[in-house]
Coordinates of C-alpha atoms and ligand atoms in Angstrom, one line a residue:
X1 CA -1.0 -18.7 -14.9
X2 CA 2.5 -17.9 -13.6
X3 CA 3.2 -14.8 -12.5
X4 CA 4.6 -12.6 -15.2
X5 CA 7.3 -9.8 -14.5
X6 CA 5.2 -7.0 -14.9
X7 CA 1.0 -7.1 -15.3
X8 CA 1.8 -6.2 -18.8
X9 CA 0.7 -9.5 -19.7
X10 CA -2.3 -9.8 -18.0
X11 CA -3.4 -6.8 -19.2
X12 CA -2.7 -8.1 -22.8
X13 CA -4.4 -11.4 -21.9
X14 CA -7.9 -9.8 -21.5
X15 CA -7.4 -10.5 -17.5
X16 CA -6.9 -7.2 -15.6
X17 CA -10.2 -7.0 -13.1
X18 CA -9.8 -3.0 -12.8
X19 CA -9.2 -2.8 -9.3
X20 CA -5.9 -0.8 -9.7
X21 CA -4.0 -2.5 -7.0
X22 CA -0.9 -2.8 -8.7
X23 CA -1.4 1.3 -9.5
X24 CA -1.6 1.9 -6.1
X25 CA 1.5 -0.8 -4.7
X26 CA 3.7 0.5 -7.7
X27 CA 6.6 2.0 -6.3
X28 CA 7.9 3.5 -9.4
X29 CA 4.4 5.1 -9.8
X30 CA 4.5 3.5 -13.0
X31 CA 0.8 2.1 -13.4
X32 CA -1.8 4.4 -14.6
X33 CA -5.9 2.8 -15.0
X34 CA -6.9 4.1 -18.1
X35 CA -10.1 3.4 -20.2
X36 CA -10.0 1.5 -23.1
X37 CA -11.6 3.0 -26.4
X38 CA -14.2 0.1 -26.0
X39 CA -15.0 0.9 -22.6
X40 CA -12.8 -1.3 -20.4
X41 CA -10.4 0.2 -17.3
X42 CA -7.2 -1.3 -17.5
X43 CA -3.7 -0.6 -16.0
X44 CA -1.1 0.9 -18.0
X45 CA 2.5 0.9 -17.4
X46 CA 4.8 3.9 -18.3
X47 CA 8.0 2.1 -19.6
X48 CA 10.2 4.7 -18.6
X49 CA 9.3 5.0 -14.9
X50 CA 8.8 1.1 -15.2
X51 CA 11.6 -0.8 -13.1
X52 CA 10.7 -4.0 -13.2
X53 CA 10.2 -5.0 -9.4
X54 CA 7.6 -7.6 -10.9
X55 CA 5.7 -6.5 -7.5
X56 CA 2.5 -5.4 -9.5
X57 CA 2.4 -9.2 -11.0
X58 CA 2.8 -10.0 -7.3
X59 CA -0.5 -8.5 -6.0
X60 CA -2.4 -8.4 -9.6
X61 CA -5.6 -10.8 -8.6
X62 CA -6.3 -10.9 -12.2
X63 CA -4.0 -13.8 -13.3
X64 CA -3.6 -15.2 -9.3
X65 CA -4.7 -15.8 -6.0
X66 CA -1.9 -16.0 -3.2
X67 CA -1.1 -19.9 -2.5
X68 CA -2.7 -20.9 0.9
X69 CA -5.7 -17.8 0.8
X70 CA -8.2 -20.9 0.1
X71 CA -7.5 -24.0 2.4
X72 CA -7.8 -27.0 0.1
X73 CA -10.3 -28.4 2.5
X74 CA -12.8 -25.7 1.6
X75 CA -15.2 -25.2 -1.4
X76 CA -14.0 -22.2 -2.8
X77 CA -17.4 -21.4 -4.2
X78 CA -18.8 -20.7 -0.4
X79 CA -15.4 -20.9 2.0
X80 CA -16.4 -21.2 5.6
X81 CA -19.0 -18.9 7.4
X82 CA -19.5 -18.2 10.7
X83 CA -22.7 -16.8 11.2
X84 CA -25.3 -16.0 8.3
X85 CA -27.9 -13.3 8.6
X86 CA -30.8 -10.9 6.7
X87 CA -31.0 -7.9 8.2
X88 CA -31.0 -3.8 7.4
X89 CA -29.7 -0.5 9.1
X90 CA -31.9 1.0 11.5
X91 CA -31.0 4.5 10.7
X92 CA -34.2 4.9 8.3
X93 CA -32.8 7.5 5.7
X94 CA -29.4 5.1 5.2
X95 CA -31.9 1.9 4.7
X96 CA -33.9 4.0 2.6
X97 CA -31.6 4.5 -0.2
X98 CA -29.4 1.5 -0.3
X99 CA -29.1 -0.5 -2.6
X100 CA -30.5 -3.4 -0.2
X101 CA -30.6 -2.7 3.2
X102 CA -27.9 -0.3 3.8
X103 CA -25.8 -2.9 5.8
X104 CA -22.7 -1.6 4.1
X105 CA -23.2 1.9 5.3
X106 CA -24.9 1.2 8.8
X107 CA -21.7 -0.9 9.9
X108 CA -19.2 1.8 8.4
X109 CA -20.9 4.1 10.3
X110 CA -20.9 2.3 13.5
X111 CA -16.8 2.1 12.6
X112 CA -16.1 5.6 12.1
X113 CA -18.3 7.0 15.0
X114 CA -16.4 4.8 17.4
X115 CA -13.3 5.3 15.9
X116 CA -12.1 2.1 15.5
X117 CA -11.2 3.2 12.2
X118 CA -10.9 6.6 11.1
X119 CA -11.3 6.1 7.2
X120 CA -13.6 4.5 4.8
X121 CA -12.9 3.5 1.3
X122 CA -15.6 4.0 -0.7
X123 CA -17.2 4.9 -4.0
X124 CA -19.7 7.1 -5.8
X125 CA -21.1 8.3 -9.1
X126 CA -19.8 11.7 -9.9
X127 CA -23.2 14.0 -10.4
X128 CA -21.1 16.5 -13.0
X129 CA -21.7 14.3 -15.7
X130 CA -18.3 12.3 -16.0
X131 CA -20.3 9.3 -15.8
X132 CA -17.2 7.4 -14.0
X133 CA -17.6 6.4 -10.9
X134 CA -14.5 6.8 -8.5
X135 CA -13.2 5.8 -5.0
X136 CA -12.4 8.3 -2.0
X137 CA -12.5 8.7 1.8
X138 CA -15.2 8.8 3.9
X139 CA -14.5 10.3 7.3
X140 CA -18.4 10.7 8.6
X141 CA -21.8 10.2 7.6
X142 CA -22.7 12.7 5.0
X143 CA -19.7 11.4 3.0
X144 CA -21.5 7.9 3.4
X145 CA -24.7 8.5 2.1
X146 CA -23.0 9.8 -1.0
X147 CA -21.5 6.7 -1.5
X148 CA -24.5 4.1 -1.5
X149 CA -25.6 2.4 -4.2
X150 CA -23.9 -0.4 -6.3
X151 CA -21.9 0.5 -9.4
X152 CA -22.2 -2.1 -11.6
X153 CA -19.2 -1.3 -13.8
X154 CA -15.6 -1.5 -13.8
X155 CA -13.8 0.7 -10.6
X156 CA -10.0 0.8 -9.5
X157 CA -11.3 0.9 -5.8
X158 CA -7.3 0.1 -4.9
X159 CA -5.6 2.9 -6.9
X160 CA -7.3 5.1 -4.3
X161 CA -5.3 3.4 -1.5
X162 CA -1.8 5.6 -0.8
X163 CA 1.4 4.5 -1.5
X164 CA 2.8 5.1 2.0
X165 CA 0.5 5.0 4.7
X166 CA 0.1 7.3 7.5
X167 CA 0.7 6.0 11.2
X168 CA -2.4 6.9 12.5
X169 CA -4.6 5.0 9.4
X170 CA -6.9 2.7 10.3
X171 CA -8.8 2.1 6.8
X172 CA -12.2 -0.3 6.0
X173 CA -12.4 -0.7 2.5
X174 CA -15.5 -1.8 0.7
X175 CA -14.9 -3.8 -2.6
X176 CA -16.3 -6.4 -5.1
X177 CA -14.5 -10.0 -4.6
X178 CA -11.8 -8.9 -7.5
X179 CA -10.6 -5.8 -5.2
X180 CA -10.5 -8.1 -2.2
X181 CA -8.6 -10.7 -3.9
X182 CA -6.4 -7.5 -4.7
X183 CA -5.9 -6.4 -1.5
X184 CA -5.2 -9.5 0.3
X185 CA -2.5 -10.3 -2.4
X186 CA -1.0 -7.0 -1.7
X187 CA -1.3 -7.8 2.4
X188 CA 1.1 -10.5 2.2
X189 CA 3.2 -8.6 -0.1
X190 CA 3.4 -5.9 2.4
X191 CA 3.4 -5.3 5.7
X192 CA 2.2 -2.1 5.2
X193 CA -1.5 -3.3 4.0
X194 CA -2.0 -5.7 6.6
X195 CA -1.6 -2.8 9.4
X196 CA -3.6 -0.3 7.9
X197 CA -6.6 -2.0 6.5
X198 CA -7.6 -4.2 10.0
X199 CA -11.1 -4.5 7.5
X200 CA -12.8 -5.7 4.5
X201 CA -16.3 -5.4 3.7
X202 CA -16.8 -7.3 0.6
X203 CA -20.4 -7.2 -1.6
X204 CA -20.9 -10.1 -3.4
X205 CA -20.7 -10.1 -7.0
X206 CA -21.9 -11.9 -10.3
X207 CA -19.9 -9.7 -12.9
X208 CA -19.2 -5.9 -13.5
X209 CA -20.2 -4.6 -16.8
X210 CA -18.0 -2.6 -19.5
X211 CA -18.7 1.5 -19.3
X212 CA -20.3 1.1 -22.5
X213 CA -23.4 -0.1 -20.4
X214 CA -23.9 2.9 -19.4
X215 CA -23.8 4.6 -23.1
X216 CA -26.5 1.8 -23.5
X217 CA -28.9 2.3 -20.6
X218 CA -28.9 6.6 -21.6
X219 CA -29.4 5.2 -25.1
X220 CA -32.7 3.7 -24.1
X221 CA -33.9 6.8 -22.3
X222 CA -33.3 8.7 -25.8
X223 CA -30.3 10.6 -24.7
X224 CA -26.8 10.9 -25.6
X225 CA -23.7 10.8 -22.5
X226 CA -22.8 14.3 -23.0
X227 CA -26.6 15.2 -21.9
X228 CA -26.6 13.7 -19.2
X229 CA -25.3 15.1 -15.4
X230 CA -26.4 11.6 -13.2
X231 CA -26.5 7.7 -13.5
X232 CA -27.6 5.5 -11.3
X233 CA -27.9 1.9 -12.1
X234 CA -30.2 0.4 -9.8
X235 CA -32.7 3.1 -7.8
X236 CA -34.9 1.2 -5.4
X237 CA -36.6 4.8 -3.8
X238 CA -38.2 5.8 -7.2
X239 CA -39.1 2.4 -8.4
X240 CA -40.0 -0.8 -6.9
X241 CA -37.3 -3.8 -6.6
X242 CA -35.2 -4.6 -8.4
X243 CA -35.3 -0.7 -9.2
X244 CA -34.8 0.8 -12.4
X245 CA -32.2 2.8 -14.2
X246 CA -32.2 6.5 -12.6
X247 CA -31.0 8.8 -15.2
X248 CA -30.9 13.0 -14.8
X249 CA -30.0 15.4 -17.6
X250 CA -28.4 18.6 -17.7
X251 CA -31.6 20.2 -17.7
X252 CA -32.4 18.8 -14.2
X253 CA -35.1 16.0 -16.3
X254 CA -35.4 12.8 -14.3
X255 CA -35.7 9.5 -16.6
X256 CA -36.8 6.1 -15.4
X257 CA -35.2 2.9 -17.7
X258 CA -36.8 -0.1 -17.1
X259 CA -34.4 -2.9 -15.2
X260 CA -35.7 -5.0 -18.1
X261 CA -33.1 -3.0 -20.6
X262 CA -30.2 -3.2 -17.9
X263 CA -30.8 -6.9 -17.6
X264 CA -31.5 -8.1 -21.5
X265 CA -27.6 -5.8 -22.1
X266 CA -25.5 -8.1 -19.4
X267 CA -24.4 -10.7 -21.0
X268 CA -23.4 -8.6 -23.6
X269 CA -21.2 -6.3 -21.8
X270 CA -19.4 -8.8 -19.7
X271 CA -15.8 -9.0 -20.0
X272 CA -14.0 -12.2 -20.2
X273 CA -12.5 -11.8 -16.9
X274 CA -15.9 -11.6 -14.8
X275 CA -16.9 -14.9 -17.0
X276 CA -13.7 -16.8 -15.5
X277 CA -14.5 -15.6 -12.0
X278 CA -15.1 -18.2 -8.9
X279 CA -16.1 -15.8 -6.4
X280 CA -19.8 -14.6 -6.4
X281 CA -19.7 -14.6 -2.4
X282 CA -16.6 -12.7 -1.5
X283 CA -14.8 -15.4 0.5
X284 CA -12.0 -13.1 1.4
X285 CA -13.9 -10.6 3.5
X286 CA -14.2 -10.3 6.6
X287 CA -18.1 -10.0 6.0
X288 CA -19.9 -10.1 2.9
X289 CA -23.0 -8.1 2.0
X290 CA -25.3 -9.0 -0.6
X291 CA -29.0 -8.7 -1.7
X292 CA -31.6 -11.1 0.1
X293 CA -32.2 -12.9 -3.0
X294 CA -33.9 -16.1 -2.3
X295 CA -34.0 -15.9 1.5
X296 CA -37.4 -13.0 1.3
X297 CA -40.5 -12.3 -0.9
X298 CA -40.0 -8.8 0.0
X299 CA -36.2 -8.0 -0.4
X300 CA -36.4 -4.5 -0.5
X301 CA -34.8 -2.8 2.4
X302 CA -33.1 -6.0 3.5
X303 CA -29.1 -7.5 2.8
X304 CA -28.0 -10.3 3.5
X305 CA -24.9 -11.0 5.4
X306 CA -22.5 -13.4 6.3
X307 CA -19.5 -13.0 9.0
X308 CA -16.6 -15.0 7.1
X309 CA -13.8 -14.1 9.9
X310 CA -13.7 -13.4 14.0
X311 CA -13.4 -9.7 13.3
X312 CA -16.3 -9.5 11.3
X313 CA -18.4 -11.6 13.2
X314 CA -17.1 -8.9 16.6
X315 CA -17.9 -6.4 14.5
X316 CA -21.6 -7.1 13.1
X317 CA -21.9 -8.2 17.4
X318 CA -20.6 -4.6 18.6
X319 CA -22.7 -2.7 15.8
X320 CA -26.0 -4.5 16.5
X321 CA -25.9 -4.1 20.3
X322 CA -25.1 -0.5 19.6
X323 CA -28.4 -0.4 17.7
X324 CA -27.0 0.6 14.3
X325 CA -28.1 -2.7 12.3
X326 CA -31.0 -5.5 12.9
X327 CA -30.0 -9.0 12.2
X328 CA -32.3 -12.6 12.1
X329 CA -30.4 -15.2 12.0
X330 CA -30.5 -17.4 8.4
X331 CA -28.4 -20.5 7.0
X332 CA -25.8 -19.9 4.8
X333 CA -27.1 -22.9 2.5
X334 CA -29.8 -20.2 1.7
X335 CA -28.2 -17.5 0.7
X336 CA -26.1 -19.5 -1.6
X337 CA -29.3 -21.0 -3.0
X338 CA -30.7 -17.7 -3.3
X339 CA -27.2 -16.7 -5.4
X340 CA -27.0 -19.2 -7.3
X341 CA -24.0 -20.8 -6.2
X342 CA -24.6 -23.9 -8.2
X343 CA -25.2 -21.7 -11.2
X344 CA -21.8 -20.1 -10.7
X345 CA -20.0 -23.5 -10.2
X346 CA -21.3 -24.9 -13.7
X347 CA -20.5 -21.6 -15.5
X348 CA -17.0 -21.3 -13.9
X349 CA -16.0 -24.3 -14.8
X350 CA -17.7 -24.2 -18.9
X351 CA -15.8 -20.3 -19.1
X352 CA -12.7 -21.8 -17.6
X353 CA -12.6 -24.5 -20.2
X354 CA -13.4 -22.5 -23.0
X355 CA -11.1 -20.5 -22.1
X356 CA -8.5 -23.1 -22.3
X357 CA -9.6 -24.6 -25.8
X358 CA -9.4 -21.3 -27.1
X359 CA -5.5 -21.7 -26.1
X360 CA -5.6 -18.9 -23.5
X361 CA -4.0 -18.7 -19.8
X362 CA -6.3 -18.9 -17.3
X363 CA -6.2 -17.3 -13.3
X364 CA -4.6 -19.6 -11.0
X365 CA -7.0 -19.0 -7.7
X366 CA -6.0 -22.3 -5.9
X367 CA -9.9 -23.6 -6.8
X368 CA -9.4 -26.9 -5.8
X369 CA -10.4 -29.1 -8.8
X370 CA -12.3 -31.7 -6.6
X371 CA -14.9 -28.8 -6.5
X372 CA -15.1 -27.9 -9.8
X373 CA -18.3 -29.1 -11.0
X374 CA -18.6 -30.9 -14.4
X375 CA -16.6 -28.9 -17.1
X376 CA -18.8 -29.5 -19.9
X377 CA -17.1 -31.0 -22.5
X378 CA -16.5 -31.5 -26.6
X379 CA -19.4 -29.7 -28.3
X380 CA -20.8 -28.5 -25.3
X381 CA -18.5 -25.9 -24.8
X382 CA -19.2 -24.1 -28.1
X383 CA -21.4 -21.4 -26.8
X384 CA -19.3 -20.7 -24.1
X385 CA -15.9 -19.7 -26.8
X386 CA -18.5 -18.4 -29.2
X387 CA -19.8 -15.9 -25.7
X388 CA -15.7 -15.3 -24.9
X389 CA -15.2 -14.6 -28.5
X390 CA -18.0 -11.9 -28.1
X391 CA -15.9 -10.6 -25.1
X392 CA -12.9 -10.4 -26.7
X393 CA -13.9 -8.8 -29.9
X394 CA -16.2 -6.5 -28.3
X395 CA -12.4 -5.2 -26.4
X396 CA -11.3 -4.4 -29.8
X397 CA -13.5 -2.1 -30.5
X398 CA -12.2 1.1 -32.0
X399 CA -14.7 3.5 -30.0
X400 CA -18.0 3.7 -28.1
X401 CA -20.2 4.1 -31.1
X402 CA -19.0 1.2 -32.7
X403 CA -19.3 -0.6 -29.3
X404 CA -22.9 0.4 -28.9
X405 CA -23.9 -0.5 -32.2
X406 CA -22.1 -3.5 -32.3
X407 CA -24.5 -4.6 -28.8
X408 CA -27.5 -3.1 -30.2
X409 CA -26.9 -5.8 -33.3
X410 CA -26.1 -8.6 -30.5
X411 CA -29.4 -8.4 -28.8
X412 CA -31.7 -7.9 -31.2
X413 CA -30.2 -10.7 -32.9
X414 CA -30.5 -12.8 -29.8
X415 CA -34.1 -11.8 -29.4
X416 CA -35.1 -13.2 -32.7
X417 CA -33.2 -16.2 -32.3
X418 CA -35.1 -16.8 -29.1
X419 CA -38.4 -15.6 -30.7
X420 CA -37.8 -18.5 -33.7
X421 CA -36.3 -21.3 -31.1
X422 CA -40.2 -20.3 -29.3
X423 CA -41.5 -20.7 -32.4
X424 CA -40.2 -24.2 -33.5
X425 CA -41.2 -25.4 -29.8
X426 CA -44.4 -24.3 -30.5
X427 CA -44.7 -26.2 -33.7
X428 CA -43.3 -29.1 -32.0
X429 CA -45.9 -29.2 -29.0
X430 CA -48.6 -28.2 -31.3
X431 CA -47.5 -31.5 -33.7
X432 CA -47.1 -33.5 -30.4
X433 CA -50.7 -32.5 -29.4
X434 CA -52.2 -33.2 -32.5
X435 CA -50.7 -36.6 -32.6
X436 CA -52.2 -37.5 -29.6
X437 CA -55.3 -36.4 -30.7
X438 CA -56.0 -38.0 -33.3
X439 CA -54.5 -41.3 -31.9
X440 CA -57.5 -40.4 -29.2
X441 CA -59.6 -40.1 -31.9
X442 CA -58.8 -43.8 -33.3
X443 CA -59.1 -45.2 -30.3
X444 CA -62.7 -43.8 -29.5
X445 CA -63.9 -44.8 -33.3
X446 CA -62.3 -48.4 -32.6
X447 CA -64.5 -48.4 -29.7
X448 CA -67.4 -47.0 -31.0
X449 CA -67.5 -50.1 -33.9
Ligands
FAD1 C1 -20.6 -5.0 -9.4 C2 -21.5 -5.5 -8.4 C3 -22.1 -6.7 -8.5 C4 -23.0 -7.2 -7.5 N1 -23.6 -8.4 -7.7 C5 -24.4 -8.9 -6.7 C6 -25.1 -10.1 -6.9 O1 -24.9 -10.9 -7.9 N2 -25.9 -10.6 -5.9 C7 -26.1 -9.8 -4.8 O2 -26.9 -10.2 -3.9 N3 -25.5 -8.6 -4.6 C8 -24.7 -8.1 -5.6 N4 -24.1 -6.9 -5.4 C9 -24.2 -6.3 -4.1 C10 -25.4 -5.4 -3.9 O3 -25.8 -4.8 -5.1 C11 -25.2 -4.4 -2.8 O4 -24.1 -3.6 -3.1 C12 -25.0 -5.0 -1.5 O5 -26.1 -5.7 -1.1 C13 -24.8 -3.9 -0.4 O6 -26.0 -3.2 -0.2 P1 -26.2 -2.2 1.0 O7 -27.6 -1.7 1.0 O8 -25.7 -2.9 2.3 O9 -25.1 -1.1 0.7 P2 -25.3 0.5 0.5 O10 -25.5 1.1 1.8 O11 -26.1 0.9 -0.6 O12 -23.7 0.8 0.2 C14 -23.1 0.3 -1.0 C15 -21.6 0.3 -0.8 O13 -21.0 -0.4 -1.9 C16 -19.9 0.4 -2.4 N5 -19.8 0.1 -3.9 C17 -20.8 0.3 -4.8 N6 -20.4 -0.1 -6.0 C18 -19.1 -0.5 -5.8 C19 -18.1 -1.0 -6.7 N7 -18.4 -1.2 -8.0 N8 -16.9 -1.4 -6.2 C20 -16.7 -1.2 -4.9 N9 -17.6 -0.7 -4.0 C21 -18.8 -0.4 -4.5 C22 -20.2 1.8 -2.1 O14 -19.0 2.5 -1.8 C23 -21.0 1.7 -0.8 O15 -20.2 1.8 0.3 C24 -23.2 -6.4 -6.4 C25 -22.6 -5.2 -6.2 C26 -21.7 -4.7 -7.2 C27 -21.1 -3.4 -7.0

């Protein structure tokens, strides 16, 4: 995709990630995120402030990645890594209510207490019922601990990030690969960027899901959005891994939803943009954090971690002998095993290409094409555009009810449809092992003559 003069046409192209760099970068102050009607977050120019710099296509990492951010050497889908680890925070009440092992927090800690940097970019659920979750400073600990917890749903982590930056700023910002790929974008841009923000902590990421997961996951606990005062998508303290759906009203009521509802609505409320992403593993961090999927039985309390640069590798050193994290030592192949790497690769390549059949631009990341994977071709393709199609009329959707009902039709349809396919492979094995039986059955009366 080349890069347009404004991220008008990203935005109009389904591709705008949400991170709000371009919002924040926009010297005009042109760029607003607003939310969709269906439930996306997208950025929105204001024409008549608008003076078309073209430096918001510049940095937007929905439609590009800087040339030269990948070396072509690499495979995109992993990039180097210098040291891999599992590990947790050994401040107990941090590693207690992370969302794995409080890695994240424990090393942004360890940052702000020696003062190599004296902000934190992070972000947390509001708890006055907004239901939005939204990005702000942390300058110590207590402002931390607010913060943990994964969001699983759109956030324009960069629109927090000021347009001038003070002298003394020395910010570590914690982000999903799409914000990363933002703010490295907007570090070559500017010089700006690349003083004040010396680190990244990425998380890595499989998708983020439209808001109207959340009108979903209330749905299932019988309540409506304007009940509700909290959300919390993934609460390992009240319920065991992978930890259900925490929901409070406004009448202080605490709901559990099963996990088994947040998982069954994914597909569904994945935008198009999450489906033509290549990076699950945040190769533009400077250490990536993750759940210990594959590398323990027990993966509560533990993340898993992986020093991609010098500086995060010093840093995760410094932090550990300071006794603010454990770390065991693990190969990388694991943890992208346990992520599903190969997975990602296969889909990437399917979404890309159905992207393209359906006649649409697609990112231009610099993924080298040796290390694409098979593109599944002709025929194959057809449930990837039919699951794009999904995406993209889902974005059309005229309001939130229509977007929840419109889901609520999707699965159960899906269900069936896997209930019947079930069915008919029953029928087939049962046909198979009837065949055999009575061929058994010949072949014993043969005998028997
Ligand atoms: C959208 C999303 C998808 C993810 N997908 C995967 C996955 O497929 N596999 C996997 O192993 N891990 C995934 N993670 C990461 C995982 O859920 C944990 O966030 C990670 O292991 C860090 O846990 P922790 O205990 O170290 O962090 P904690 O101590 O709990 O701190 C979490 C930090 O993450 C920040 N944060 C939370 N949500 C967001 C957000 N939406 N955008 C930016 N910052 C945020 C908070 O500000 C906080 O600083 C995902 C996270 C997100 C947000």
């Amino acid at each position: 995709m080349a890069v347009s003069e404004t991220i008008e046409t990203v935005v109009n192209s389904g591709l705008c990630t949400s991170c709000g760099t371009c919002a924040s970068i926009c010297p005009a102050g042109a760029i607003k995120m607003e939310e969709t009607p269906a439930g996306f977050l997208v950025a929105q120019i204001n024409p008549s402030l608008c003076n078309l710099c073209g430096l918001c296509a510049k940095v937007c990492p929905g439609s590009h990645l800087e040339a030269g951010m990948i070396s072509k050497e690499a495979d995109p889908f992993t990039c180097p890594v210098l040291a891999a680890y599992c590990g947790y925070a050994t401040d107990p009440d941090i590693r207690r209510q992370a969302q794995s092992g409080g890695m994240v927090t424990a090393l942004l800690g360890y940052l702000l207490d020696v003062g190599q940097i004296n902000k934190v970019l992070v972000t947390k659920m509001p708890e006055d019922g907004s239901l939005r979750p939204f990005s702000f400073f942390a300058r110590n600990q207590e402002d931390l601990l607010q913060a943990q917890g994964s969001k699983y749903c759109p956030v324009a982590v960069n629109a927090a990030l000021p347009q001038t930056f003070k002298e003394g700023d020395s910010i570590a910002v914690v982000g999903i690969s799409c914000q990363i790929h933002g703010i490295r974008n907007a570090q070559i841009q500017n010089k700006s960027w690349r003083k004040h923000i010396p680190l990244a902590i990425g998380l890595f990421c499989d998708r983020t899901l439209n808001y109207g997961a959340i009108d979903y996951l209330i749905d299932k606990a019988h309540l409506v959005p304007d009940k509700v005062m909290s959300f919390q998508f993934r609460n390992t303290e009240r319920t065991n891994w992978p930890g259900n759906v925490y929901i409070r009203d406004k009448q202080g009521v605490d709901y559990d939803v099963s996990s088994k509802y947040r998982m069954e609505c994914k597909d569904a409320f994945t935008p198009v943009r999450c489906r033509l992403c290549f990076d699950k593993m945040n190769v533009l961090s400077d250490i990536a954090v993750g759940d210990a999927w594959g590398v323990r039985e027990d993966k509560k309390g533990f993340s898993v971690i992986l020093a991609r640069t010098q500086r995060g590798l010093e840093v995760l050193r410094l932090a550990r002998e300071a006794g603010y994290i454990h770390l065991e030592k693990i190969s990388p192949e694991a943890v992208f095993r346990g992520q599903g790497v190969e997975n990602r690769r296969k889909q990437w390549a399917a979404y890309t290409a159905a992207w393209k059949e359906k006649g649409k631009i697609v990112p231009d990341c610099g993924v080298n094409t040796k290390y694409q994977g098979d593109a599944e071709k002709g025929t194959a393709l057809k449930p990837y555009v039919k699951q794009l199609d999904w995406a993209e009329r889902l974005a059309k959707k005229k309001n939130r009810i229509q977007v929840l009902s419109a889901v609520n039709r999707h699965i159960i349809y899906k269900k069936i449809k896997t209930k019947l396919s079930l069915r008919r492979i029953g029928a087939a094995l049962l046909l198979r092992v009837s065949n055999i039986w009575f061929s058994l059955n010949t072949v014993v009366r043969n005998l028997q003559k």
